Amino acid sequence: MTVQDFFPIWDRLTPDQQTRLRASAVPRTVRRGAVLHSGDADCAGLLLVRAGQLRAYILSDQGREITIYRLFERDLCLFSASCILRSIQFEVTIQAEKDTDLWVIPAEVYQGVMEASAPLANYTNELMASRFSEVMWLMEQVMWKSLDRRLAAFLLEEAAIEGTDTLRTTHEAIANHLGSQREVITRMLRYFQSEGMVELSRGRVALLAKDRLRALAEGTA
Amino acid sequence: MTVQDFFPIWDRLTPDQQTRLRASAVPRTVRRGAVLHSGDADCAGLLLVRAGQLRAYILSDQGREITIYRLFERDLCLFSASCILRSIQFEVTIQAEKDTDLWVIPAEVYQGVMEASAPLANYTNELMASRFSEVMWLMEQVMWKSLDRRLAAFLLEEAAIEGTDTLRTTHEAIANHLGSQREVITRMLRYFQSEGMVELSRGRVALLAKDRLRALAEGTA
């Protein structure tokens, strides 16, 4: 995978712009758990995910977390370079969920090209609109959907991402994704277990009845 | 007010682009309560608010609403032209909160200029980032709701201490009482004001609806 693979509008950049993006991209490898960008502390640059998995989350004053979106192979992370856009005034933390290989394009290089290139500016617009849509979706979940539906949807999504019906995770980690508390998640998972939808063991949640979890997630249960 | 007043980057458009935006703008007047854009039903075009007030809100399946932001004189509404950005996949309703005078620029005209103009595309980016920030702020309120309660409690306490509902204080002073930042307090007070609970003027915060502030402070709102 090369830098240009991340930009469907690559052919509409000038040779000079292509060179600037390509030459400035720095390869970097981070371990699972590493924090790549934290709040407004830094402006790490644009992150291009070559392999691995990142998550973006926000943090409450009390230290509670909620995942706002995830980034996979071939995704491009804009908000680690939020200094590019003056109007972005929220703080997102980016953390590696798996060992991850990246390219980092310095914020000022990206900004320089974007200011001169309508195709890159419009592509950046699309990226932001796409993240915006994910956050609006999450907001709707948080506003209107009950936690049991959100938890069922989350378990199914994890199973799809990991390619297994036996998830290796903790109740605490699930709570941090959903903006909830460990005790609340434990209670809900025990309820799911009593209904025969999951089976719990130390550090594991096995999905036993995905059709019923899906009906619950979709509100057709 | 003219169309160009809405675009700080106007001078960086070509004469042809300026003419296209100006010539396509259609004046429109809507009455309080009118819905200008609803979900994905239509692509009304870009709305330029000359006078009046709009609100953008999302709607649950059960018909509950939440205001995600408001638009005032000189604001520009992007999401009524969400067809411009393929990646926007959420549904926002735009409604007039007061009688409102607008210009409407057809979506396809705006899109045509934006695709060719890096300045307009970058400006559109800033607009979206700014709305994105408002939504993230609201999400944090919805998720953790802590500072708003503390601020409401603080205002009531000050009113009791001073024996007046018109507090002479600065946002900075309030921030220093609450261990917060001035900008955060300013944003929160403006939100209180938009909800009709306080009225802000230079060096003053007038409490208009102490019962609602109390309900907020006590978590019973």
Short mmCIF file of N, CA and C in Angstrom, two decimals, chain A residues 42-193:
data_model
loop_
_atom_site.label_atom_id
_atom_site.label_comp_id
_atom_site.label_asym_id
_atom_site.label_seq_id
_atom_site.Cartn_x
_atom_site.Cartn_y
_atom_site.Cartn_z
N ASP A 42 -1.62 18.20 21.10
CA ASP A 42 -0.66 18.22 20.01
C ASP A 42 -1.40 18.22 18.69
N CYS A 43 -0.65 18.32 17.64
CA CYS A 43 -1.24 18.25 16.32
C CYS A 43 -0.38 17.26 15.55
N ALA A 44 -0.63 15.99 15.84
CA ALA A 44 0.24 14.90 15.40
C ALA A 44 0.39 14.86 13.88
N GLY A 45 -0.61 15.31 13.18
CA GLY A 45 -0.59 15.20 11.73
C GLY A 45 -1.68 14.25 11.28
N LEU A 46 -1.80 14.13 9.97
CA LEU A 46 -2.80 13.25 9.39
C LEU A 46 -2.31 11.81 9.49
N LEU A 47 -3.18 10.92 10.00
CA LEU A 47 -2.77 9.52 10.16
C LEU A 47 -3.38 8.67 9.05
N LEU A 48 -2.53 7.92 8.35
CA LEU A 48 -2.98 7.00 7.30
C LEU A 48 -2.77 5.58 7.83
N VAL A 49 -3.86 4.84 8.01
CA VAL A 49 -3.76 3.52 8.64
C VAL A 49 -3.41 2.47 7.59
N ARG A 50 -2.18 1.93 7.67
CA ARG A 50 -1.75 0.90 6.71
C ARG A 50 -2.20 -0.47 7.16
N ALA A 51 -2.18 -0.71 8.47
CA ALA A 51 -2.64 -1.99 9.02
C ALA A 51 -2.90 -1.77 10.49
N GLY A 52 -3.90 -2.47 11.02
CA GLY A 52 -4.21 -2.33 12.44
C GLY A 52 -5.57 -1.71 12.66
N GLN A 53 -5.73 -1.09 13.81
CA GLN A 53 -7.04 -0.54 14.17
C GLN A 53 -6.89 0.55 15.23
N LEU A 54 -7.53 1.68 14.98
CA LEU A 54 -7.52 2.78 15.94
C LEU A 54 -8.94 3.05 16.41
N ARG A 55 -9.05 3.66 17.58
CA ARG A 55 -10.36 4.17 17.95
C ARG A 55 -10.24 5.62 18.38
N ALA A 56 -11.29 6.39 18.11
CA ALA A 56 -11.36 7.78 18.53
C ALA A 56 -12.42 7.86 19.61
N TYR A 57 -12.08 8.49 20.73
CA TYR A 57 -13.08 8.59 21.79
C TYR A 57 -13.01 9.93 22.49
N ILE A 58 -14.10 10.26 23.17
CA ILE A 58 -14.09 11.44 24.01
C ILE A 58 -14.17 11.00 25.46
N LEU A 59 -13.78 11.91 26.33
CA LEU A 59 -13.53 11.61 27.73
C LEU A 59 -14.32 12.61 28.57
N SER A 60 -14.99 12.13 29.60
CA SER A 60 -15.70 13.07 30.48
C SER A 60 -14.77 13.56 31.58
N ASP A 61 -15.21 14.59 32.30
CA ASP A 61 -14.44 15.09 33.44
C ASP A 61 -14.18 13.98 34.46
N GLN A 62 -15.11 13.06 34.54
CA GLN A 62 -14.97 11.98 35.53
C GLN A 62 -14.19 10.78 34.98
N GLY A 63 -13.65 10.94 33.79
CA GLY A 63 -12.84 9.86 33.24
C GLY A 63 -13.63 8.79 32.49
N ARG A 64 -14.94 9.01 32.30
CA ARG A 64 -15.70 8.05 31.49
C ARG A 64 -15.40 8.29 30.02
N GLU A 65 -15.47 7.20 29.24
CA GLU A 65 -15.13 7.29 27.82
C GLU A 65 -16.32 6.89 26.97
N ILE A 66 -16.35 7.39 25.73
CA ILE A 66 -17.26 6.81 24.75
C ILE A 66 -16.58 6.84 23.38
N THR A 67 -16.61 5.70 22.71
CA THR A 67 -16.01 5.59 21.38
C THR A 67 -16.88 6.32 20.37
N ILE A 68 -16.28 7.22 19.58
CA ILE A 68 -17.10 7.90 18.59
C ILE A 68 -16.95 7.30 17.19
N TYR A 69 -15.78 6.76 16.88
CA TYR A 69 -15.68 5.96 15.67
C TYR A 69 -14.37 5.18 15.69
N ARG A 70 -14.25 4.27 14.73
CA ARG A 70 -13.04 3.47 14.61
C ARG A 70 -12.43 3.65 13.24
N LEU A 71 -11.14 3.39 13.17
CA LEU A 71 -10.43 3.52 11.90
C LEU A 71 -9.72 2.21 11.60
N PHE A 72 -9.88 1.76 10.38
CA PHE A 72 -9.30 0.49 9.95
C PHE A 72 -8.31 0.74 8.81
N GLU A 73 -7.73 -0.37 8.34
CA GLU A 73 -6.82 -0.32 7.20
C GLU A 73 -7.40 0.54 6.08
N ARG A 74 -6.59 1.42 5.53
CA ARG A 74 -6.96 2.33 4.45
C ARG A 74 -7.78 3.53 4.89
N ASP A 75 -8.05 3.65 6.21
CA ASP A 75 -8.74 4.85 6.69
C ASP A 75 -7.73 5.95 6.98
N LEU A 76 -8.27 7.14 6.94
CA LEU A 76 -7.45 8.32 7.10
C LEU A 76 -8.03 9.12 8.26
N CYS A 77 -7.19 9.48 9.22
CA CYS A 77 -7.68 10.18 10.41
C CYS A 77 -7.37 11.66 10.34
N LEU A 78 -8.44 12.42 10.28
CA LEU A 78 -8.35 13.87 10.11
C LEU A 78 -8.12 14.58 11.44
N PHE A 79 -8.73 14.06 12.52
CA PHE A 79 -8.82 14.85 13.74
C PHE A 79 -7.55 14.85 14.56
N SER A 80 -6.61 13.98 14.20
CA SER A 80 -5.30 14.05 14.81
C SER A 80 -4.53 15.24 14.22
N ALA A 81 -5.12 15.87 13.22
CA ALA A 81 -4.52 17.07 12.64
C ALA A 81 -5.54 18.20 12.74
N SER A 82 -6.27 18.24 13.87
CA SER A 82 -7.38 19.18 13.97
C SER A 82 -6.91 20.63 13.91
N CYS A 83 -5.62 20.85 14.13
CA CYS A 83 -5.10 22.21 14.02
C CYS A 83 -5.23 22.73 12.58
N ILE A 84 -5.40 21.84 11.62
CA ILE A 84 -5.61 22.26 10.23
C ILE A 84 -6.88 23.09 10.11
N LEU A 85 -7.91 22.67 10.84
CA LEU A 85 -9.19 23.34 10.74
C LEU A 85 -9.44 24.13 12.01
N ARG A 86 -9.34 25.44 11.91
CA ARG A 86 -9.50 26.28 13.09
C ARG A 86 -10.84 26.06 13.78
N SER A 87 -11.84 25.71 12.99
CA SER A 87 -13.19 25.64 13.54
C SER A 87 -13.46 24.38 14.35
N ILE A 88 -12.52 23.46 14.36
CA ILE A 88 -12.73 22.25 15.18
C ILE A 88 -12.34 22.56 16.61
N GLN A 89 -13.35 22.51 17.49
CA GLN A 89 -13.10 22.90 18.87
C GLN A 89 -13.52 21.84 19.84
N PHE A 90 -13.29 20.59 19.45
CA PHE A 90 -13.58 19.54 20.41
C PHE A 90 -12.35 18.66 20.53
N GLU A 91 -12.31 17.91 21.61
CA GLU A 91 -11.11 17.15 21.91
C GLU A 91 -11.38 15.66 21.79
N VAL A 92 -10.62 15.06 20.91
CA VAL A 92 -10.78 13.64 20.65
C VAL A 92 -9.46 12.96 21.00
N THR A 93 -9.54 11.79 21.60
CA THR A 93 -8.33 11.00 21.85
C THR A 93 -8.29 9.85 20.86
N ILE A 94 -7.11 9.62 20.28
CA ILE A 94 -6.95 8.53 19.32
C ILE A 94 -6.02 7.49 19.94
N GLN A 95 -6.50 6.26 19.99
CA GLN A 95 -5.73 5.19 20.64
C GLN A 95 -5.68 3.97 19.72
N ALA A 96 -4.54 3.28 19.75
CA ALA A 96 -4.41 2.05 18.95
C ALA A 96 -5.13 0.91 19.66
N GLU A 97 -6.06 0.26 18.95
CA GLU A 97 -6.76 -0.89 19.53
C GLU A 97 -6.02 -2.18 19.23
N LYS A 98 -5.19 -2.12 18.17
CA LYS A 98 -4.33 -3.23 17.82
C LYS A 98 -2.97 -2.63 17.47
N ASP A 99 -1.94 -3.46 17.37
CA ASP A 99 -0.67 -2.95 16.85
C ASP A 99 -0.96 -2.36 15.48
N THR A 100 -0.46 -1.17 15.21
CA THR A 100 -0.89 -0.45 14.01
C THR A 100 0.29 0.17 13.27
N ASP A 101 0.28 0.00 11.94
CA ASP A 101 1.27 0.65 11.08
C ASP A 101 0.61 1.85 10.41
N LEU A 102 1.31 2.95 10.44
CA LEU A 102 0.74 4.20 9.91
C LEU A 102 1.73 4.91 9.01
N TRP A 103 1.20 5.84 8.22
CA TRP A 103 2.00 6.94 7.74
C TRP A 103 1.45 8.19 8.40
N VAL A 104 2.35 9.10 8.75
CA VAL A 104 1.93 10.38 9.32
C VAL A 104 2.34 11.49 8.35
N ILE A 105 1.36 12.26 7.90
CA ILE A 105 1.66 13.43 7.07
C ILE A 105 1.55 14.67 7.95
N PRO A 106 2.62 15.46 8.04
CA PRO A 106 2.59 16.63 8.93
C PRO A 106 1.42 17.56 8.57
N ALA A 107 0.78 18.09 9.60
CA ALA A 107 -0.41 18.92 9.41
C ALA A 107 -0.14 20.08 8.45
N GLU A 108 1.01 20.73 8.57
CA GLU A 108 1.24 21.93 7.75
C GLU A 108 1.45 21.58 6.28
N VAL A 109 1.98 20.40 6.00
CA VAL A 109 2.12 19.97 4.61
C VAL A 109 0.73 19.72 4.01
N TYR A 110 -0.08 18.97 4.74
CA TYR A 110 -1.42 18.67 4.25
C TYR A 110 -2.22 19.96 4.04
N GLN A 111 -2.14 20.84 5.01
CA GLN A 111 -2.86 22.10 4.92
C GLN A 111 -2.43 22.93 3.72
N GLY A 112 -1.13 22.95 3.48
CA GLY A 112 -0.60 23.71 2.34
C GLY A 112 -1.16 23.19 1.02
N VAL A 113 -1.18 21.88 0.87
CA VAL A 113 -1.70 21.30 -0.37
C VAL A 113 -3.21 21.53 -0.47
N MET A 114 -3.91 21.35 0.64
CA MET A 114 -5.36 21.50 0.64
C MET A 114 -5.78 22.92 0.29
N GLU A 115 -5.02 23.90 0.73
CA GLU A 115 -5.40 25.29 0.45
C GLU A 115 -5.30 25.62 -1.03
N ALA A 116 -4.41 24.89 -1.72
CA ALA A 116 -4.23 25.18 -3.15
C ALA A 116 -5.05 24.23 -4.04
N SER A 117 -5.46 23.10 -3.50
CA SER A 117 -6.07 22.07 -4.33
C SER A 117 -7.56 21.89 -4.03
N ALA A 118 -8.41 22.29 -4.98
CA ALA A 118 -9.86 22.07 -4.80
C ALA A 118 -10.18 20.58 -4.66
N PRO A 119 -9.57 19.69 -5.46
CA PRO A 119 -9.89 18.27 -5.28
C PRO A 119 -9.56 17.76 -3.87
N LEU A 120 -8.40 18.14 -3.32
CA LEU A 120 -8.06 17.66 -1.97
C LEU A 120 -8.98 18.29 -0.93
N ALA A 121 -9.31 19.56 -1.09
CA ALA A 121 -10.22 20.21 -0.14
C ALA A 121 -11.58 19.56 -0.18
N ASN A 122 -12.08 19.24 -1.38
CA ASN A 122 -13.38 18.59 -1.49
C ASN A 122 -13.34 17.16 -0.94
N TYR A 123 -12.22 16.48 -1.15
CA TYR A 123 -12.10 15.14 -0.59
C TYR A 123 -12.09 15.20 0.94
N THR A 124 -11.38 16.17 1.49
CA THR A 124 -11.33 16.35 2.94
C THR A 124 -12.73 16.63 3.48
N ASN A 125 -13.49 17.42 2.73
CA ASN A 125 -14.89 17.67 3.04
C ASN A 125 -15.69 16.38 3.16
N GLU A 126 -15.49 15.50 2.21
CA GLU A 126 -16.21 14.23 2.22
C GLU A 126 -15.82 13.39 3.43
N LEU A 127 -14.51 13.39 3.75
CA LEU A 127 -14.05 12.64 4.93
C LEU A 127 -14.71 13.17 6.19
N MET A 128 -14.74 14.49 6.30
CA MET A 128 -15.32 15.07 7.50
C MET A 128 -16.81 14.79 7.56
N ALA A 129 -17.49 14.90 6.43
CA ALA A 129 -18.93 14.63 6.39
C ALA A 129 -19.21 13.20 6.82
N SER A 130 -18.32 12.30 6.42
CA SER A 130 -18.50 10.91 6.76
C SER A 130 -18.35 10.68 8.28
N ARG A 131 -17.35 11.30 8.89
CA ARG A 131 -17.17 11.21 10.35
C ARG A 131 -18.33 11.89 11.07
N PHE A 132 -18.75 13.01 10.54
CA PHE A 132 -19.88 13.76 11.09
C PHE A 132 -21.10 12.84 11.13
N SER A 133 -21.31 12.11 10.06
CA SER A 133 -22.46 11.21 9.99
C SER A 133 -22.37 10.13 11.07
N GLU A 134 -21.16 9.62 11.30
CA GLU A 134 -21.01 8.60 12.34
C GLU A 134 -21.34 9.16 13.71
N VAL A 135 -20.90 10.40 13.94
CA VAL A 135 -21.16 11.01 15.25
C VAL A 135 -22.65 11.31 15.42
N MET A 136 -23.31 11.73 14.34
CA MET A 136 -24.75 11.99 14.42
C MET A 136 -25.50 10.68 14.70
N TRP A 137 -25.03 9.62 14.07
CA TRP A 137 -25.64 8.32 14.31
C TRP A 137 -25.50 7.94 15.78
N LEU A 138 -24.29 8.13 16.31
CA LEU A 138 -24.03 7.80 17.71
C LEU A 138 -24.90 8.64 18.64
N MET A 139 -25.01 9.93 18.28
CA MET A 139 -25.84 10.82 19.09
C MET A 139 -27.28 10.34 19.13
N GLU A 140 -27.77 9.90 18.00
CA GLU A 140 -29.14 9.38 17.97
C GLU A 140 -29.27 8.14 18.84
N GLN A 141 -28.24 7.27 18.77
CA GLN A 141 -28.23 6.08 19.62
C GLN A 141 -28.33 6.47 21.09
N VAL A 142 -27.45 7.39 21.46
CA VAL A 142 -27.35 7.79 22.86
C VAL A 142 -28.63 8.48 23.32
N MET A 143 -29.22 9.29 22.42
CA MET A 143 -30.42 10.03 22.78
C MET A 143 -31.63 9.13 22.90
N TRP A 144 -31.82 8.29 21.90
CA TRP A 144 -33.13 7.63 21.81
C TRP A 144 -33.11 6.14 22.06
N LYS A 145 -31.96 5.48 21.92
CA LYS A 145 -31.96 4.02 22.03
C LYS A 145 -31.58 3.58 23.43
N SER A 146 -32.23 2.57 23.91
CA SER A 146 -31.92 2.06 25.24
C SER A 146 -30.59 1.30 25.20
N LEU A 147 -29.97 1.15 26.38
CA LEU A 147 -28.65 0.55 26.45
C LEU A 147 -28.66 -0.91 26.00
N ASP A 148 -29.74 -1.63 26.24
CA ASP A 148 -29.76 -3.05 25.83
C ASP A 148 -29.63 -3.17 24.31
N ARG A 149 -30.29 -2.26 23.58
CA ARG A 149 -30.18 -2.30 22.11
C ARG A 149 -28.78 -1.92 21.66
N ARG A 150 -28.20 -0.89 22.32
CA ARG A 150 -26.85 -0.46 21.93
C ARG A 150 -25.83 -1.56 22.23
N LEU A 151 -26.02 -2.25 23.37
CA LEU A 151 -25.08 -3.31 23.74
C LEU A 151 -25.16 -4.47 22.75
N ALA A 152 -26.38 -4.85 22.38
CA ALA A 152 -26.55 -5.94 21.41
C ALA A 152 -25.88 -5.56 20.08
N ALA A 153 -26.10 -4.32 19.63
CA ALA A 153 -25.50 -3.87 18.37
C ALA A 153 -23.98 -3.88 18.46
N PHE A 154 -23.45 -3.45 19.61
CA PHE A 154 -22.00 -3.41 19.79
C PHE A 154 -21.39 -4.81 19.75
N LEU A 155 -22.02 -5.78 20.41
CA LEU A 155 -21.50 -7.15 20.42
C LEU A 155 -21.46 -7.72 19.00
N LEU A 156 -22.51 -7.46 18.24
CA LEU A 156 -22.56 -7.96 16.85
C LEU A 156 -21.49 -7.30 15.99
N GLU A 157 -21.29 -5.98 16.20
CA GLU A 157 -20.29 -5.26 15.43
C GLU A 157 -18.88 -5.80 15.74
N GLU A 158 -18.61 -6.03 17.02
CA GLU A 158 -17.31 -6.58 17.42
C GLU A 158 -17.08 -7.95 16.81
N ALA A 159 -18.12 -8.79 16.82
CA ALA A 159 -18.00 -10.13 16.25
C ALA A 159 -17.68 -10.03 14.76
N ALA A 160 -18.28 -9.06 14.07
CA ALA A 160 -18.01 -8.87 12.64
C ALA A 160 -16.59 -8.39 12.42
N ILE A 161 -16.13 -7.43 13.23
CA ILE A 161 -14.77 -6.90 13.08
C ILE A 161 -13.73 -7.98 13.34
N GLU A 162 -13.93 -8.76 14.41
CA GLU A 162 -12.94 -9.74 14.82
C GLU A 162 -13.07 -11.06 14.08
N GLY A 163 -14.20 -11.26 13.42
CA GLY A 163 -14.40 -12.51 12.70
C GLY A 163 -14.58 -13.72 13.61
N THR A 164 -15.14 -13.49 14.80
CA THR A 164 -15.37 -14.60 15.72
C THR A 164 -16.58 -14.30 16.59
N ASP A 165 -17.26 -15.36 17.05
CA ASP A 165 -18.40 -15.16 17.94
C ASP A 165 -17.99 -15.22 19.41
N THR A 166 -16.72 -15.46 19.66
CA THR A 166 -16.23 -15.44 21.04
C THR A 166 -15.31 -14.24 21.22
N LEU A 167 -15.84 -13.21 21.85
CA LEU A 167 -15.10 -11.97 22.01
C LEU A 167 -14.22 -12.01 23.24
N ARG A 168 -12.97 -11.60 23.06
CA ARG A 168 -12.07 -11.48 24.21
C ARG A 168 -12.07 -10.03 24.63
N THR A 169 -12.81 -9.74 25.66
CA THR A 169 -12.93 -8.36 26.10
C THR A 169 -13.40 -8.32 27.54
N THR A 170 -13.31 -7.17 28.17
CA THR A 170 -13.77 -7.04 29.55
C THR A 170 -15.02 -6.16 29.59
N HIS A 171 -15.75 -6.27 30.66
CA HIS A 171 -16.95 -5.45 30.83
C HIS A 171 -16.56 -3.97 30.89
N GLU A 172 -15.41 -3.72 31.45
CA GLU A 172 -14.90 -2.34 31.55
C GLU A 172 -14.65 -1.76 30.15
N ALA A 173 -14.02 -2.56 29.29
CA ALA A 173 -13.73 -2.09 27.93
C ALA A 173 -15.03 -1.81 27.18
N ILE A 174 -16.02 -2.66 27.35
CA ILE A 174 -17.31 -2.44 26.69
C ILE A 174 -17.95 -1.15 27.20
N ALA A 175 -17.89 -0.96 28.52
CA ALA A 175 -18.44 0.26 29.11
C ALA A 175 -17.77 1.50 28.53
N ASN A 176 -16.46 1.42 28.32
CA ASN A 176 -15.73 2.56 27.76
C ASN A 176 -16.09 2.84 26.31
N HIS A 177 -16.47 1.82 25.57
CA HIS A 177 -16.94 2.07 24.20
C HIS A 177 -18.30 2.74 24.20
N LEU A 178 -19.15 2.34 25.14
CA LEU A 178 -20.54 2.76 25.09
C LEU A 178 -20.86 3.95 25.99
N GLY A 179 -19.83 4.47 26.68
CA GLY A 179 -20.08 5.61 27.55
C GLY A 179 -20.89 5.23 28.78
N SER A 180 -20.73 4.00 29.20
CA SER A 180 -21.51 3.52 30.35
C SER A 180 -20.56 3.18 31.49
N GLN A 181 -21.07 2.47 32.50
CA GLN A 181 -20.23 2.07 33.62
C GLN A 181 -20.16 0.55 33.69
N ARG A 182 -19.04 0.04 34.23
CA ARG A 182 -18.82 -1.39 34.25
C ARG A 182 -19.96 -2.15 34.91
N GLU A 183 -20.44 -1.64 36.02
CA GLU A 183 -21.49 -2.37 36.76
C GLU A 183 -22.76 -2.49 35.92
N VAL A 184 -23.05 -1.43 35.19
CA VAL A 184 -24.26 -1.41 34.36
C VAL A 184 -24.15 -2.44 33.24
N ILE A 185 -22.96 -2.50 32.63
CA ILE A 185 -22.73 -3.46 31.54
C ILE A 185 -22.78 -4.89 32.08
N THR A 186 -22.18 -5.11 33.25
CA THR A 186 -22.19 -6.45 33.84
C THR A 186 -23.63 -6.93 34.07
N ARG A 187 -24.45 -6.02 34.60
CA ARG A 187 -25.85 -6.37 34.87
C ARG A 187 -26.57 -6.74 33.58
N MET A 188 -26.33 -5.93 32.55
CA MET A 188 -27.02 -6.15 31.27
C MET A 188 -26.54 -7.45 30.62
N LEU A 189 -25.22 -7.72 30.69
CA LEU A 189 -24.69 -8.96 30.11
C LEU A 189 -25.25 -10.18 30.85
N ARG A 190 -25.41 -10.06 32.16
CA ARG A 190 -25.98 -11.18 32.94
C ARG A 190 -27.43 -11.41 32.53
N TYR A 191 -28.11 -10.34 32.25
CA TYR A 191 -29.49 -10.47 31.76
C TYR A 191 -29.49 -11.18 30.40
N PHE A 192 -28.59 -10.76 29.51
CA PHE A 192 -28.47 -11.43 28.20
C PHE A 192 -28.18 -12.92 28.40
N GLN A 193 -27.31 -13.22 29.37
CA GLN A 193 -26.94 -14.61 29.64
C GLN A 193 -28.15 -15.40 30.14
#
